[in-house]
């Protein structure tokens, strides 16, 4: 369905009974988190990463979730043990509005809105009104 490198889910729990939180145990995907180096890069050094992120986003937008045997995007509650497919429903202990969503646009808008409080306390606070305008125009 995609060429985006993603880890394989080994185990998960959608309750807080075992460790006090829901969790997902996944295989390791090598790399360095972009957030670890982003602030140290100048604009020219950031360009390849930004283009790669844009390419990944375009690939995600073009996934037909129905033909990929997925019902929704975002938080999921269970994996079908027979074929390993995810069933997206809101987990009981999730405290955000991060899913499930019908499409990547709704997921992206809600994810950005979820990050507003954090953004308002950062050096990027001036972008919040711009993001709000973008979200309003998409809906």
PDB file of C-alpha atoms in Angstrom:
ATOM      1  CA  UNK A   1       0.000   0.000   0.000  1.00  0.00           C
ATOM      2  CA  UNK A   2       2.900   2.377   0.635  1.00  0.00           C
ATOM      3  CA  UNK A   3       6.652   2.685   0.361  1.00  0.00           C
ATOM      4  CA  UNK A   4       6.804   4.615   3.650  1.00  0.00           C
ATOM      5  CA  UNK A   5       8.981   2.708   6.134  1.00  0.00           C
ATOM      6  CA  UNK A   6       6.859   1.801   9.137  1.00  0.00           C
ATOM      7  CA  UNK A   7       7.488  -0.593  12.015  1.00  0.00           C
ATOM      8  CA  UNK A   8       5.590  -3.852  12.384  1.00  0.00           C
ATOM      9  CA  UNK A   9       3.302  -4.152  15.419  1.00  0.00           C
ATOM     10  CA  UNK A  10       4.463  -7.002  17.670  1.00  0.00           C
ATOM     11  CA  UNK A  11       2.087  -6.529  20.588  1.00  0.00           C
ATOM     12  CA  UNK A  12      -0.297  -3.941  21.971  1.00  0.00           C
ATOM     13  CA  UNK A  13      -2.807  -3.307  24.720  1.00  0.00           C
ATOM     14  CA  UNK A  14      -5.751  -0.946  24.532  1.00  0.00           C
ATOM     15  CA  UNK A  15      -6.303  -0.931  28.283  1.00  0.00           C
ATOM     16  CA  UNK A  16      -4.326   0.628  31.095  1.00  0.00           C
ATOM     17  CA  UNK A  17      -4.354  -2.555  33.181  1.00  0.00           C
ATOM     18  CA  UNK A  18      -0.860  -3.944  32.488  1.00  0.00           C
ATOM     19  CA  UNK A  19       1.405  -0.881  32.709  1.00  0.00           C
ATOM     20  CA  UNK A  20      -1.036   1.922  33.499  1.00  0.00           C
ATOM     21  CA  UNK A  21      -1.319   3.079  29.874  1.00  0.00           C
ATOM     22  CA  UNK A  22      -2.211   1.751  26.473  1.00  0.00           C
ATOM     23  CA  UNK A  23       0.888   0.699  24.558  1.00  0.00           C
ATOM     24  CA  UNK A  24       2.157  -0.568  21.216  1.00  0.00           C
ATOM     25  CA  UNK A  25       5.336  -2.668  20.949  1.00  0.00           C
ATOM     26  CA  UNK A  26       6.816  -2.381  17.451  1.00  0.00           C
ATOM     27  CA  UNK A  27       9.885  -3.434  15.509  1.00  0.00           C
ATOM     28  CA  UNK A  28      12.718  -0.921  15.212  1.00  0.00           C
ATOM     29  CA  UNK A  29      12.985   1.309  12.153  1.00  0.00           C
ATOM     30  CA  UNK A  30      16.506   2.776  11.934  1.00  0.00           C
ATOM     31  CA  UNK A  31      16.987   6.507  11.704  1.00  0.00           C
ATOM     32  CA  UNK A  32      17.234   9.724  13.672  1.00  0.00           C
ATOM     33  CA  UNK A  33      14.118  11.678  14.650  1.00  0.00           C
ATOM     34  CA  UNK A  34      13.987  14.833  12.546  1.00  0.00           C
ATOM     35  CA  UNK A  35      12.982  16.759  15.664  1.00  0.00           C
ATOM     36  CA  UNK A  36      16.411  15.959  17.156  1.00  0.00           C
ATOM     37  CA  UNK A  37      18.284  17.849  14.419  1.00  0.00           C
ATOM     38  CA  UNK A  38      15.766  20.179  12.773  1.00  0.00           C
ATOM     39  CA  UNK A  39      16.573  23.311  14.797  1.00  0.00           C
ATOM     40  CA  UNK A  40      20.284  22.941  14.048  1.00  0.00           C
ATOM     41  CA  UNK A  41      19.718  22.938  10.268  1.00  0.00           C
ATOM     42  CA  UNK A  42      19.588  26.012   8.052  1.00  0.00           C
ATOM     43  CA  UNK A  43      16.924  26.344   5.372  1.00  0.00           C
ATOM     44  CA  UNK A  44      19.013  24.757   2.613  1.00  0.00           C
ATOM     45  CA  UNK A  45      19.799  21.782   4.856  1.00  0.00           C
ATOM     46  CA  UNK A  46      16.103  21.431   5.734  1.00  0.00           C
ATOM     47  CA  UNK A  47      14.907  21.365   2.112  1.00  0.00           C
ATOM     48  CA  UNK A  48      15.536  17.655   1.405  1.00  0.00           C
ATOM     49  CA  UNK A  49      13.692  16.688   4.589  1.00  0.00           C
ATOM     50  CA  UNK A  50      10.774  18.975   3.808  1.00  0.00           C
ATOM     51  CA  UNK A  51      10.517  17.539   0.296  1.00  0.00           C
ATOM     52  CA  UNK A  52      10.645  14.015   1.716  1.00  0.00           C
ATOM     53  CA  UNK A  53       7.884  14.868   4.217  1.00  0.00           C
ATOM     54  CA  UNK A  54       5.777  16.344   1.415  1.00  0.00           C
ATOM     55  CA  UNK A  55       6.298  13.199  -0.682  1.00  0.00           C
ATOM     56  CA  UNK A  56       5.260  11.006   2.261  1.00  0.00           C
ATOM     57  CA  UNK A  57       2.180  13.139   2.876  1.00  0.00           C
ATOM     58  CA  UNK A  58       1.155  12.938  -0.793  1.00  0.00           C
ATOM     59  CA  UNK A  59       1.581   9.167  -0.688  1.00  0.00           C
ATOM     60  CA  UNK A  60      -0.579   8.988   2.444  1.00  0.00           C
ATOM     61  CA  UNK A  61      -3.287  11.178   0.906  1.00  0.00           C
ATOM     62  CA  UNK A  62      -3.454   8.856  -2.087  1.00  0.00           C
ATOM     63  CA  UNK A  63      -4.005   5.698  -0.028  1.00  0.00           C
ATOM     64  CA  UNK A  64      -7.529   4.419  -0.509  1.00  0.00           C
ATOM     65  CA  UNK A  65      -8.143   3.207   3.032  1.00  0.00           C
ATOM     66  CA  UNK A  66     -11.094   1.074   1.946  1.00  0.00           C
ATOM     67  CA  UNK A  67      -8.997  -0.900  -0.577  1.00  0.00           C
ATOM     68  CA  UNK A  68      -6.194  -1.178   1.996  1.00  0.00           C
ATOM     69  CA  UNK A  69      -8.540  -3.173   4.258  1.00  0.00           C
ATOM     70  CA  UNK A  70      -8.693  -0.302   6.741  1.00  0.00           C
ATOM     71  CA  UNK A  71     -11.893   1.203   8.026  1.00  0.00           C
ATOM     72  CA  UNK A  72     -10.538   4.474   9.447  1.00  0.00           C
ATOM     73  CA  UNK A  73      -7.375   6.430  10.341  1.00  0.00           C
ATOM     74  CA  UNK A  74      -6.009   7.446  13.711  1.00  0.00           C
ATOM     75  CA  UNK A  75      -6.178   5.683  17.035  1.00  0.00           C
ATOM     76  CA  UNK A  76      -7.021   2.015  16.879  1.00  0.00           C
ATOM     77  CA  UNK A  77      -8.424  -0.389  19.421  1.00  0.00           C
ATOM     78  CA  UNK A  78      -7.720  -3.837  18.110  1.00  0.00           C
ATOM     79  CA  UNK A  79      -5.929  -5.925  15.531  1.00  0.00           C
ATOM     80  CA  UNK A  80      -7.747  -8.724  13.773  1.00  0.00           C
ATOM     81  CA  UNK A  81      -5.758 -11.748  14.945  1.00  0.00           C
ATOM     82  CA  UNK A  82      -6.620 -13.708  11.799  1.00  0.00           C
ATOM     83  CA  UNK A  83      -5.078 -11.384   9.219  1.00  0.00           C
ATOM     84  CA  UNK A  84      -3.324  -8.696  11.282  1.00  0.00           C
ATOM     85  CA  UNK A  85      -5.573  -5.894   9.993  1.00  0.00           C
ATOM     86  CA  UNK A  86      -6.190  -2.913  12.262  1.00  0.00           C
ATOM     87  CA  UNK A  87      -9.662  -1.860  13.300  1.00  0.00           C
ATOM     88  CA  UNK A  88      -9.724   1.851  14.069  1.00  0.00           C
ATOM     89  CA  UNK A  89     -11.909   2.869  16.985  1.00  0.00           C
ATOM     90  CA  UNK A  90     -11.260   5.251  19.838  1.00  0.00           C
ATOM     91  CA  UNK A  91      -9.334   3.551  22.628  1.00  0.00           C
ATOM     92  CA  UNK A  92     -10.925   3.869  26.071  1.00  0.00           C
ATOM     93  CA  UNK A  93      -8.012   5.779  27.637  1.00  0.00           C
ATOM     94  CA  UNK A  94      -7.196   8.163  24.783  1.00  0.00           C
ATOM     95  CA  UNK A  95      -7.601  11.745  25.962  1.00  0.00           C
ATOM     96  CA  UNK A  96      -7.355  13.467  22.569  1.00  0.00           C
ATOM     97  CA  UNK A  97      -9.468  13.750  19.461  1.00  0.00           C
ATOM     98  CA  UNK A  98      -7.025  11.862  17.262  1.00  0.00           C
ATOM     99  CA  UNK A  99      -9.363   9.447  15.639  1.00  0.00           C
ATOM    100  CA  UNK A 100     -10.650   7.438  14.236  1.00  0.00           C
ATOM    101  CA  UNK A 101     -11.029   9.491  11.039  1.00  0.00           C
ATOM    102  CA  UNK A 102     -12.563   8.799   7.657  1.00  0.00           C
ATOM    103  CA  UNK A 103      -9.721  10.431   5.694  1.00  0.00           C
ATOM    104  CA  UNK A 104      -6.250  11.950   5.942  1.00  0.00           C
ATOM    105  CA  UNK A 105      -7.607  15.511   5.759  1.00  0.00           C
ATOM    106  CA  UNK A 106      -9.726  15.130   8.899  1.00  0.00           C
ATOM    107  CA  UNK A 107      -6.860  13.343  10.651  1.00  0.00           C
ATOM    108  CA  UNK A 108      -4.405  16.136   9.763  1.00  0.00           C
ATOM    109  CA  UNK A 109      -6.753  18.927  10.833  1.00  0.00           C
ATOM    110  CA  UNK A 110      -7.522  17.310  14.177  1.00  0.00           C
ATOM    111  CA  UNK A 111      -3.859  16.517  14.801  1.00  0.00           C
ATOM    112  CA  UNK A 112      -2.871  20.147  14.175  1.00  0.00           C
ATOM    113  CA  UNK A 113      -5.669  21.376  16.470  1.00  0.00           C
ATOM    114  CA  UNK A 114      -4.547  18.903  19.141  1.00  0.00           C
ATOM    115  CA  UNK A 115      -1.082  20.523  19.038  1.00  0.00           C
ATOM    116  CA  UNK A 116      -2.359  24.133  19.347  1.00  0.00           C
ATOM    117  CA  UNK A 117      -1.839  24.421  23.137  1.00  0.00           C
ATOM    118  CA  UNK A 118       1.752  23.226  22.752  1.00  0.00           C
ATOM    119  CA  UNK A 119       2.326  25.555  19.787  1.00  0.00           C
ATOM    120  CA  UNK A 120       0.919  28.559  21.651  1.00  0.00           C
ATOM    121  CA  UNK A 121       3.658  28.117  24.263  1.00  0.00           C
ATOM    122  CA  UNK A 122       6.446  27.882  21.673  1.00  0.00           C
ATOM    123  CA  UNK A 123       8.328  30.128  19.292  1.00  0.00           C
ATOM    124  CA  UNK A 124       5.853  28.992  16.600  1.00  0.00           C
ATOM    125  CA  UNK A 125       2.805  30.559  18.278  1.00  0.00           C
ATOM    126  CA  UNK A 126       2.415  33.088  15.463  1.00  0.00           C
ATOM    127  CA  UNK A 127       1.540  30.197  13.102  1.00  0.00           C
ATOM    128  CA  UNK A 128      -1.572  29.147  15.027  1.00  0.00           C
ATOM    129  CA  UNK A 129      -3.923  31.667  13.323  1.00  0.00           C
ATOM    130  CA  UNK A 130      -2.572  30.577   9.936  1.00  0.00           C
ATOM    131  CA  UNK A 131      -3.200  26.914  10.756  1.00  0.00           C
ATOM    132  CA  UNK A 132      -6.693  27.779  11.993  1.00  0.00           C
ATOM    133  CA  UNK A 133      -7.427  29.524   8.676  1.00  0.00           C
ATOM    134  CA  UNK A 134      -6.125  26.539   6.693  1.00  0.00           C
ATOM    135  CA  UNK A 135      -8.240  24.106   8.723  1.00  0.00           C
ATOM    136  CA  UNK A 136     -11.326  26.285   8.278  1.00  0.00           C
ATOM    137  CA  UNK A 137     -10.784  26.413   4.505  1.00  0.00           C
ATOM    138  CA  UNK A 138     -10.444  22.611   4.295  1.00  0.00           C
ATOM    139  CA  UNK A 139     -13.699  21.867   6.100  1.00  0.00           C
TER     140      UNK A 139
END
